[in-house]
PDB file of C-alpha atoms and ligand atoms in Angstrom:
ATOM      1  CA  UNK A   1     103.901  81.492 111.446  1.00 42.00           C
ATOM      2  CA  UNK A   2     104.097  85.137 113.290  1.00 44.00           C
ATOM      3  CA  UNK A   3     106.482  85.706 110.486  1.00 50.00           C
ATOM      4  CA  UNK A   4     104.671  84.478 107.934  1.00 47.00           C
ATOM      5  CA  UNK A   5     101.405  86.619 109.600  1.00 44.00           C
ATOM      6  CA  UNK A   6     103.949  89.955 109.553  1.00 52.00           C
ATOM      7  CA  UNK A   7     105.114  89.587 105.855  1.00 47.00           C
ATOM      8  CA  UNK A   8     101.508  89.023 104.698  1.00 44.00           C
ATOM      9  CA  UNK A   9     100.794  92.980 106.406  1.00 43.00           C
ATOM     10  CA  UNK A  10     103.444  94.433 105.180  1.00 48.00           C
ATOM     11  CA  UNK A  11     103.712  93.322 101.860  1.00 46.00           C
ATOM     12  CA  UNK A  12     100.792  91.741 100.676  1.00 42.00           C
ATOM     13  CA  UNK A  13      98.568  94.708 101.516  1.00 40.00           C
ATOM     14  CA  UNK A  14     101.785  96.675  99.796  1.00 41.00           C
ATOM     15  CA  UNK A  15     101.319  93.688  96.998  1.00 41.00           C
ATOM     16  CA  UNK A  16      97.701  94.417  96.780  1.00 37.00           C
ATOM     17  CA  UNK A  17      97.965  97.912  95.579  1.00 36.00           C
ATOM     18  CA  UNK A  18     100.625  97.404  93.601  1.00 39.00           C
ATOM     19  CA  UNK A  19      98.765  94.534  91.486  1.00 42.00           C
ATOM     20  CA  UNK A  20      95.602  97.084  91.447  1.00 37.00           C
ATOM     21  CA  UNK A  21      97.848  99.946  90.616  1.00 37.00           C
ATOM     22  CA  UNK A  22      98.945  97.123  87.737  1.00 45.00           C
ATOM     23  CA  UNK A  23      95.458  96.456  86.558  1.00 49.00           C
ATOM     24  CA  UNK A  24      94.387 100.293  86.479  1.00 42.00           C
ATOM     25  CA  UNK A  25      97.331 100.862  84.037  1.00 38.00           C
ATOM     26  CA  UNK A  26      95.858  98.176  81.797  1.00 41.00           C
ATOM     27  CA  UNK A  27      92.873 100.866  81.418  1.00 39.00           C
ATOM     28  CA  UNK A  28      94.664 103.930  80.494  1.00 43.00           C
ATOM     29  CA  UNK A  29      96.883 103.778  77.014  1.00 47.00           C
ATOM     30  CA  UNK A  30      99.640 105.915  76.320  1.00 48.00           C
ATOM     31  CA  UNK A  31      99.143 108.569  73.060  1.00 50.00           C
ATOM     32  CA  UNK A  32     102.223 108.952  70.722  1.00 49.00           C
ATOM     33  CA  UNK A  33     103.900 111.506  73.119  1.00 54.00           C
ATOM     34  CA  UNK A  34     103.725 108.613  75.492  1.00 50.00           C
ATOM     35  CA  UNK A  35     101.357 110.231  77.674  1.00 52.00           C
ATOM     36  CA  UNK A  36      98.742 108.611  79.692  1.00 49.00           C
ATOM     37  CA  UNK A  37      95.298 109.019  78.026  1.00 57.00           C
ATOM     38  CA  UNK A  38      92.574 108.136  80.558  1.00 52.00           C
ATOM     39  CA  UNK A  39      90.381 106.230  77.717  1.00 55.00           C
ATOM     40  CA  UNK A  40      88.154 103.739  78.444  1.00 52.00           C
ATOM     41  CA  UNK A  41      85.674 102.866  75.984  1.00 49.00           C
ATOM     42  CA  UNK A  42      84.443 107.146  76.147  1.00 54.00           C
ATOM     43  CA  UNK A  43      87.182 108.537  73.689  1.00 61.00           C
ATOM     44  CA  UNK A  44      85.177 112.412  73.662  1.00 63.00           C
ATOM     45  CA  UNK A  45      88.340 113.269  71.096  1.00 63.00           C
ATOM     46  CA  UNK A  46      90.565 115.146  73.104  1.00 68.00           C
ATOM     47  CA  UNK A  47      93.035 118.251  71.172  1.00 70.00           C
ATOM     48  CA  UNK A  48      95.352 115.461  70.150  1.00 67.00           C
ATOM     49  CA  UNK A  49      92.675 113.568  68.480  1.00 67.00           C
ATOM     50  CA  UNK A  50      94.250 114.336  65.373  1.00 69.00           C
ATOM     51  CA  UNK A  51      97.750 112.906  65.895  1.00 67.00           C
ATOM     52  CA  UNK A  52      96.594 110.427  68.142  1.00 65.00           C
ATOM     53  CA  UNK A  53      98.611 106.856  67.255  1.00 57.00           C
ATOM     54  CA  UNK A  54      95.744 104.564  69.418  1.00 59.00           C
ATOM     55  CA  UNK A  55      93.760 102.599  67.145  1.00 58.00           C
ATOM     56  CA  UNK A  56      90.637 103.213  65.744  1.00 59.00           C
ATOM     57  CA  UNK A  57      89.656 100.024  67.679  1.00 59.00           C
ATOM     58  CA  UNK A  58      90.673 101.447  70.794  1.00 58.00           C
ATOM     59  CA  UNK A  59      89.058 104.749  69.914  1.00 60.00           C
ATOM     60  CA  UNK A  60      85.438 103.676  69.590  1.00 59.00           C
ATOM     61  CA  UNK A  61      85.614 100.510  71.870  1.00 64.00           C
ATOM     62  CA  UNK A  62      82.347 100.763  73.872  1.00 75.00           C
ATOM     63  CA  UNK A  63      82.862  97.213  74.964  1.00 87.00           C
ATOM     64  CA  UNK A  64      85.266  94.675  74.948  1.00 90.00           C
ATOM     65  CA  UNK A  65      86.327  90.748  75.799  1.00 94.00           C
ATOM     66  CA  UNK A  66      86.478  89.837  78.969  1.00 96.00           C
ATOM     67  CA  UNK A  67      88.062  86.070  80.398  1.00 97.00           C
ATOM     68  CA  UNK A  68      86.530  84.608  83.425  1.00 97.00           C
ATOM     69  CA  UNK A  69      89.866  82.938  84.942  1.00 97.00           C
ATOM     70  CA  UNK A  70      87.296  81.016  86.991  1.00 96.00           C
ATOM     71  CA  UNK A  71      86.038  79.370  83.905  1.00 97.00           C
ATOM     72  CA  UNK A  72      89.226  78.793  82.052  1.00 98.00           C
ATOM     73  CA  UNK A  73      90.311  75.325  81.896  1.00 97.00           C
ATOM     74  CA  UNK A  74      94.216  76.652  80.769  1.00 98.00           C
ATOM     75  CA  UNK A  75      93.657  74.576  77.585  1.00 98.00           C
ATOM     76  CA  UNK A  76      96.420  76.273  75.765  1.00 98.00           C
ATOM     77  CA  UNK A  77      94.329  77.788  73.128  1.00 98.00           C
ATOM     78  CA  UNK A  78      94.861  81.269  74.532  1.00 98.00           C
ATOM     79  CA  UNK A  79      98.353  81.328  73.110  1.00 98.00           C
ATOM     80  CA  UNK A  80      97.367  79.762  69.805  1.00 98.00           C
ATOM     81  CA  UNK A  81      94.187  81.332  68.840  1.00 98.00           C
ATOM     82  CA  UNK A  82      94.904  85.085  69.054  1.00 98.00           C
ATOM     83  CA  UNK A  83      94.954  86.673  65.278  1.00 97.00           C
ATOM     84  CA  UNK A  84      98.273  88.895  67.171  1.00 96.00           C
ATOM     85  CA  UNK A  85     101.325  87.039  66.440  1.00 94.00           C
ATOM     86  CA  UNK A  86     101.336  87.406  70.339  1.00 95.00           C
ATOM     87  CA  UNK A  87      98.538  86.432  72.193  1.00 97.00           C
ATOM     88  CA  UNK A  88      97.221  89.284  73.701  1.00 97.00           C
ATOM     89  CA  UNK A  89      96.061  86.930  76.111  1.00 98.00           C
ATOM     90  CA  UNK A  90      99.029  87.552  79.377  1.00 97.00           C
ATOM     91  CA  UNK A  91      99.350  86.217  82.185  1.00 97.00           C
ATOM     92  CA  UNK A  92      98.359  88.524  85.015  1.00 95.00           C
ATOM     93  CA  UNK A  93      99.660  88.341  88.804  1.00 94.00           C
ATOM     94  CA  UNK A  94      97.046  89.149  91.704  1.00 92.00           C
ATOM     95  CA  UNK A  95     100.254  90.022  94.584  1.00 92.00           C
ATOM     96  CA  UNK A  96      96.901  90.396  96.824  1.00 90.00           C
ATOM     97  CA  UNK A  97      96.260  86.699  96.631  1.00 91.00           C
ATOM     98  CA  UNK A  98      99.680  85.304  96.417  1.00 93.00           C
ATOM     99  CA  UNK A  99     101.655  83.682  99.136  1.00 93.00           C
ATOM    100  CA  UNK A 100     105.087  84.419  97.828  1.00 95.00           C
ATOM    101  CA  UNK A 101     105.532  80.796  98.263  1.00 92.00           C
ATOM    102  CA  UNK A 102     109.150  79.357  97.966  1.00 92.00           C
ATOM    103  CA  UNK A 103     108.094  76.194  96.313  1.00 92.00           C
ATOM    104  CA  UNK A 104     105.822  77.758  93.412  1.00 94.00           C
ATOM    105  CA  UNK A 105     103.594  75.554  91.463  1.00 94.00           C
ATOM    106  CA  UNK A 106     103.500  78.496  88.670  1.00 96.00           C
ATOM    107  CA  UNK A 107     107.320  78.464  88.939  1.00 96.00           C
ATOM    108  CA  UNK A 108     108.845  75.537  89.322  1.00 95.00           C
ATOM    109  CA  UNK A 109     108.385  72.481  87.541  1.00 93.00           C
ATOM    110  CA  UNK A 110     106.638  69.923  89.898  1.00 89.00           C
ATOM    111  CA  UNK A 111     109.347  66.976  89.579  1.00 86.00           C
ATOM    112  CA  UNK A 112     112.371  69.085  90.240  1.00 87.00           C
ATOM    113  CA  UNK A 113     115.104  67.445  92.626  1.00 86.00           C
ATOM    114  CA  UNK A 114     116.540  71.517  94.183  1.00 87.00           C
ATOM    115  CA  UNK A 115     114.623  74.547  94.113  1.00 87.00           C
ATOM    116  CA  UNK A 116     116.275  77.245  91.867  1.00 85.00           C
ATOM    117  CA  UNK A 117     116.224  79.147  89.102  1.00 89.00           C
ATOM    118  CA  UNK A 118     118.183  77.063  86.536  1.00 90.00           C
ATOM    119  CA  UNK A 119     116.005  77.229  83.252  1.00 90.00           C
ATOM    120  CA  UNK A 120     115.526  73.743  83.356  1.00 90.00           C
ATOM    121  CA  UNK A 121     113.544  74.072  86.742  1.00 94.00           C
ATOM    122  CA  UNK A 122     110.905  76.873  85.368  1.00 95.00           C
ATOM    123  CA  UNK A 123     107.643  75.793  84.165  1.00 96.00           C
ATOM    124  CA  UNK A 124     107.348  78.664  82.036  1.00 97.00           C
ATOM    125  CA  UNK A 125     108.345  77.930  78.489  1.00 97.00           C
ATOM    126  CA  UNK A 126     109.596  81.269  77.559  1.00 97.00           C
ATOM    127  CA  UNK A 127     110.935  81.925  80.826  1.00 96.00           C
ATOM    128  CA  UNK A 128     109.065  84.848  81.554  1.00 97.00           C
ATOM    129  CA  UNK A 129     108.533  84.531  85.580  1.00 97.00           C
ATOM    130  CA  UNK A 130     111.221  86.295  87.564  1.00 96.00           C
ATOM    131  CA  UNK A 131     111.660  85.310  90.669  1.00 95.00           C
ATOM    132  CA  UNK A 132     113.244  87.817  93.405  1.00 94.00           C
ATOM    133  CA  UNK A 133     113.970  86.574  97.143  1.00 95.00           C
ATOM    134  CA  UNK A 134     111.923  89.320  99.459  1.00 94.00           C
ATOM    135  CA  UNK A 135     113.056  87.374 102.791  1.00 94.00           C
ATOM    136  CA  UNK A 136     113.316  84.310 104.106  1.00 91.00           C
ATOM    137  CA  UNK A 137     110.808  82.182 103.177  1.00 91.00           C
ATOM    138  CA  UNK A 138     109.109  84.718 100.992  1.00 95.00           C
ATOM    139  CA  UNK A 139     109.946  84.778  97.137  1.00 95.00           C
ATOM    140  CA  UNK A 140     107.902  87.376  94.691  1.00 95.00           C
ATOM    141  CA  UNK A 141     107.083  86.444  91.091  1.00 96.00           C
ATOM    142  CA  UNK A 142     106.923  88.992  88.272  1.00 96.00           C
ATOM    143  CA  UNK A 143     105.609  88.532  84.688  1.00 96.00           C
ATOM    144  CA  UNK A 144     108.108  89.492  82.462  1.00 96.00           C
ATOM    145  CA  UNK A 145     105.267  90.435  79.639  1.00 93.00           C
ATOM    146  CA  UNK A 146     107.172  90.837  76.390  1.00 94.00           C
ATOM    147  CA  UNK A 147     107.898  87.227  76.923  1.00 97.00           C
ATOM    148  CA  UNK A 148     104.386  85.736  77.795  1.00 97.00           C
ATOM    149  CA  UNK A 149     102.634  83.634  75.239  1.00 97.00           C
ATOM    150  CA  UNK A 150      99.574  83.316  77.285  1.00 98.00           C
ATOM    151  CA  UNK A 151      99.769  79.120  77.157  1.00 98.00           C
ATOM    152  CA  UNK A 152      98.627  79.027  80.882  1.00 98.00           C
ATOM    153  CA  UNK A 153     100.883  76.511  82.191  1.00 97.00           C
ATOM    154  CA  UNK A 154     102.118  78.475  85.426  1.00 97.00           C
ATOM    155  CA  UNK A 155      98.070  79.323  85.658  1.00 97.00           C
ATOM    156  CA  UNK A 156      97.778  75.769  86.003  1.00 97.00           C
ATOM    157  CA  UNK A 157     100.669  74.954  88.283  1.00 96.00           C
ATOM    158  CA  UNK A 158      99.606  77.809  90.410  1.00 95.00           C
ATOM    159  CA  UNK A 159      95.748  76.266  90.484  1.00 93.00           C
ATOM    160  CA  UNK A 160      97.116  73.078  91.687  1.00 91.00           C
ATOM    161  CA  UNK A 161      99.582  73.649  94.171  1.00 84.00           C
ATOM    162  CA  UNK A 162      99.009  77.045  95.309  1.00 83.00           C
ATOM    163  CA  UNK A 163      96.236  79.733  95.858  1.00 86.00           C
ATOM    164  CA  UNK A 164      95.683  80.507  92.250  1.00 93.00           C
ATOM    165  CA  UNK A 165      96.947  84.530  91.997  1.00 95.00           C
ATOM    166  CA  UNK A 166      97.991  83.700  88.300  1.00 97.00           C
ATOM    167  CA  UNK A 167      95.369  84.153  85.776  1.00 97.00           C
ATOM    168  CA  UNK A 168      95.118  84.867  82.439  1.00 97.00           C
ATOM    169  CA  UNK A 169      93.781  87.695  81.765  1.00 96.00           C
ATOM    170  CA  UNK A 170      92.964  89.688  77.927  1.00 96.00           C
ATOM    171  CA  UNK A 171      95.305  92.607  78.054  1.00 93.00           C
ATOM    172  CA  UNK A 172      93.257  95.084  76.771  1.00 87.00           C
ATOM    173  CA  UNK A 173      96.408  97.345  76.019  1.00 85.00           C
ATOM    174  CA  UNK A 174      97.230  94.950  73.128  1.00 90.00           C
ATOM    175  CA  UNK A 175      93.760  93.504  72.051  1.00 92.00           C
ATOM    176  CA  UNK A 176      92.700  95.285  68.792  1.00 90.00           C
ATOM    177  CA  UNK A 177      89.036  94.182  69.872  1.00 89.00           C
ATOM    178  CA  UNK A 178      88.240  92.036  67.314  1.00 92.00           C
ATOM    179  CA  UNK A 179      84.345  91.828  66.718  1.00 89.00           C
ATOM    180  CA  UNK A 180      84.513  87.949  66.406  1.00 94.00           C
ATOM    181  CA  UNK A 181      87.213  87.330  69.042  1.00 96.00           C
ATOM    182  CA  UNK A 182      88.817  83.995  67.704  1.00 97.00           C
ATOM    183  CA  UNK A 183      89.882  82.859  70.900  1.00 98.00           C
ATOM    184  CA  UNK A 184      86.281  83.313  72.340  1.00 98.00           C
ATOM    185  CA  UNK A 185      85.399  80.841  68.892  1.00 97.00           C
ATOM    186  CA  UNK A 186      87.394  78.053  70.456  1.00 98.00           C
ATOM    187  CA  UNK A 187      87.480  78.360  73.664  1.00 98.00           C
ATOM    188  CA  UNK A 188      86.318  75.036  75.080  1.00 98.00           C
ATOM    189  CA  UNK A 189      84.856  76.305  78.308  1.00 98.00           C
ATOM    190  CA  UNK A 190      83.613  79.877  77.392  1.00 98.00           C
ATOM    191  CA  UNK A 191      85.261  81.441  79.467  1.00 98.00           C
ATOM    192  CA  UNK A 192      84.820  84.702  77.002  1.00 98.00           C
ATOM    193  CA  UNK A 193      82.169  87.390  77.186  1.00 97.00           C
ATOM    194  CA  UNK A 194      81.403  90.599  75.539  1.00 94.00           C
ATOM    195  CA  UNK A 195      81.333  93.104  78.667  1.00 92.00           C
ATOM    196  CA  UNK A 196      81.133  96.750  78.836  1.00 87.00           C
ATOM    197  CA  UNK A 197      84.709  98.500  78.567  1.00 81.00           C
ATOM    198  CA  UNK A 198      84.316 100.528  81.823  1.00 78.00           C
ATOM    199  CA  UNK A 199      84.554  97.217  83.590  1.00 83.00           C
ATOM    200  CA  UNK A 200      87.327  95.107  81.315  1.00 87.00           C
ATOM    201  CA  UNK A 201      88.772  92.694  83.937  1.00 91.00           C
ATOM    202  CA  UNK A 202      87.359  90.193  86.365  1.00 93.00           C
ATOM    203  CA  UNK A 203      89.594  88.640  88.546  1.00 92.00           C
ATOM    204  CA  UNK A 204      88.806  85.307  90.406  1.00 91.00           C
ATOM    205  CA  UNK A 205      89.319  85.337  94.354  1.00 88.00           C
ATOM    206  CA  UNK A 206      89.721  89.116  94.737  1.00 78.00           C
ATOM    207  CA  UNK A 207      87.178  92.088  95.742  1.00 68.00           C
ATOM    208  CA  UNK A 208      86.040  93.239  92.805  1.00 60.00           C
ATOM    209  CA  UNK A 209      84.824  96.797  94.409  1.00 51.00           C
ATOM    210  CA  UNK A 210      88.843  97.138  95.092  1.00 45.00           C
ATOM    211  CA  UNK A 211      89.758  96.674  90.975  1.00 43.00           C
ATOM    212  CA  UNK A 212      85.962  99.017  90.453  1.00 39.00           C
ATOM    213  CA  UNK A 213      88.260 102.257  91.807  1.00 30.00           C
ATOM    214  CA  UNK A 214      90.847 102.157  89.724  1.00 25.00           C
TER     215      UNK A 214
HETATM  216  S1  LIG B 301      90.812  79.252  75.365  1.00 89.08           S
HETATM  217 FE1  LIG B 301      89.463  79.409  77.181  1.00 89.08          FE
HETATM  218  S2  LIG B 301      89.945  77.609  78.478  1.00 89.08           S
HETATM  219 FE2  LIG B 301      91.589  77.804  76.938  1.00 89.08          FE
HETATM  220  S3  LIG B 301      93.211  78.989  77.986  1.00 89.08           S
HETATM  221 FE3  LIG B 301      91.928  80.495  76.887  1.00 89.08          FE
HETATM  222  S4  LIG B 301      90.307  81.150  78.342  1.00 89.08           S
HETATM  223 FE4  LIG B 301      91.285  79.275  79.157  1.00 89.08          FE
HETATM  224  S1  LIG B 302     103.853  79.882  81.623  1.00 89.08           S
HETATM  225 FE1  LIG B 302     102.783  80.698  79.800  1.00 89.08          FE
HETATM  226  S2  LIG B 302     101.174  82.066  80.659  1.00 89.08           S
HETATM  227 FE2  LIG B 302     102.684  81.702  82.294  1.00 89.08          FE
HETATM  228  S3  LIG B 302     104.135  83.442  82.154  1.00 89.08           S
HETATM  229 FE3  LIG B 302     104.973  81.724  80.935  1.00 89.08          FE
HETATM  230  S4  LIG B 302     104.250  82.116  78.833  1.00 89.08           S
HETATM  231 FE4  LIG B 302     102.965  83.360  80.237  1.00 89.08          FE
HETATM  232  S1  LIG B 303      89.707  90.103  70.312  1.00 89.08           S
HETATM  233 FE1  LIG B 303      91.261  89.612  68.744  1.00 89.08          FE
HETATM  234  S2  LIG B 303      93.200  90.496  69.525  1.00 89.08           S
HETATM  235 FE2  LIG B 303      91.747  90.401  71.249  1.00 89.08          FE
HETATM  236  S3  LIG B 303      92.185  88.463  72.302  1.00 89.08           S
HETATM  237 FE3  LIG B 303      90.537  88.058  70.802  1.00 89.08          FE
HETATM  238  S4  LIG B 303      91.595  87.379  68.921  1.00 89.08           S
HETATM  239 FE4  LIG B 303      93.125  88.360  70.269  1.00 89.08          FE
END
């Protein structure tokens, strides 16, 4: 348990600013020279306004959608729904919250017979967790985005058997903002709102006023 207390200082509060580090680079969207641009929802049209790739979405977004992972029910509809071909709907790992459990309900299937990382052990139907050994008993878990469909299932596993640090979340780096969000449409427990785009994510479980500074 003293272990257990020493990883948790070490590298949960190292895990906490990494995943709020994580967050604050959803905010800020890279221009065609692939620098940062600090836009968010006040484009003032910088000097490279006129060769600017970001779209015109992202240009004039004052707000934007927002998912309350406290209301979603992980129906599935986030990976279906989307008008992208993929979702823009991700899953979204809180390291503050996590317990870098060995036995991960967002991981692992819950009938396996060994822990490991054969493919036919991992939840995730596009295996897009990675899971890295940290030390002993402490395993981290990493989104692999490009492969997240946003279908919620490790949300769900994670909600069940563990402390619920995965939630989905609208990445708002790959939302085009549509005014009728389709998802929002069908989304059987509204878990979808309209917010201000100063203030695009709300995560369930954390400090807000810690995500507020990025
Ligand atoms: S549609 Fe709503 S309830 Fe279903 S996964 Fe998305 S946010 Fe959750
Ligand atoms: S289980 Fe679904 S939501 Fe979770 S990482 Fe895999 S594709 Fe994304
Ligand atoms: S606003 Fe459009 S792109 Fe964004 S999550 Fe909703 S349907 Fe997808």
């Amino acid at each position: 348990m003293q272990d257990r207390r020493k990883f948790i200082h070490t590298f949960v509060r190292g895990g906490l600013l990494t995943g709020v580090t994580l967050l604050g680079g959803f905010l800020v969207l890279r221009d065609k020279d692939g620098e940062f641009c600090g836009l968010d929802g006040h484009c003032s049209k910088c000097d490279k306004s006129s060769t600017c790739s970001l779209s015109p979405a992202a240009h004039f977004r004052q707000s934007v959608w927002q998912l309350d992972p406290s209301k979603c029910i992980q129906c599935g509809r986030c990976a279906t729904e989307c008008v992208m071909t993929l979702s823009a709907v991700k899953c979204t790992h809180v390291y503050a919250m996590c317990g870098y459990c060995d036995l991960c309900g967002g991981y692992l299937k819950p009938d396996i017979k060994t822990i490991s990382t054969a493919a036919e052990n991992q939840l995730c139907p596009t295996n897009a967790i990675r899971r890295k050994y940290i030390e002993e008993p402490f395993f981290e878990y990493e989104i692999d985005e490009a492969l997240c469909i946003g279908c919620g299932k490790c949300v769900k596993g994670c909600s069940a058997f563990g402390n619920g640090s995965l939630q989905l979340q609208v990445r708002h780096d790959r939302c085009v903002n549509c005014n009728e969000c389709s998802i929002a449409r069908n989304c059987p427990s509204e878990a979808f709102s309209r917010v201000p785009a100063s203030s695009p994510y709300l995560l369930n479980g954390i400090d807000q006023d810690s995500t507020k500074k990025i």
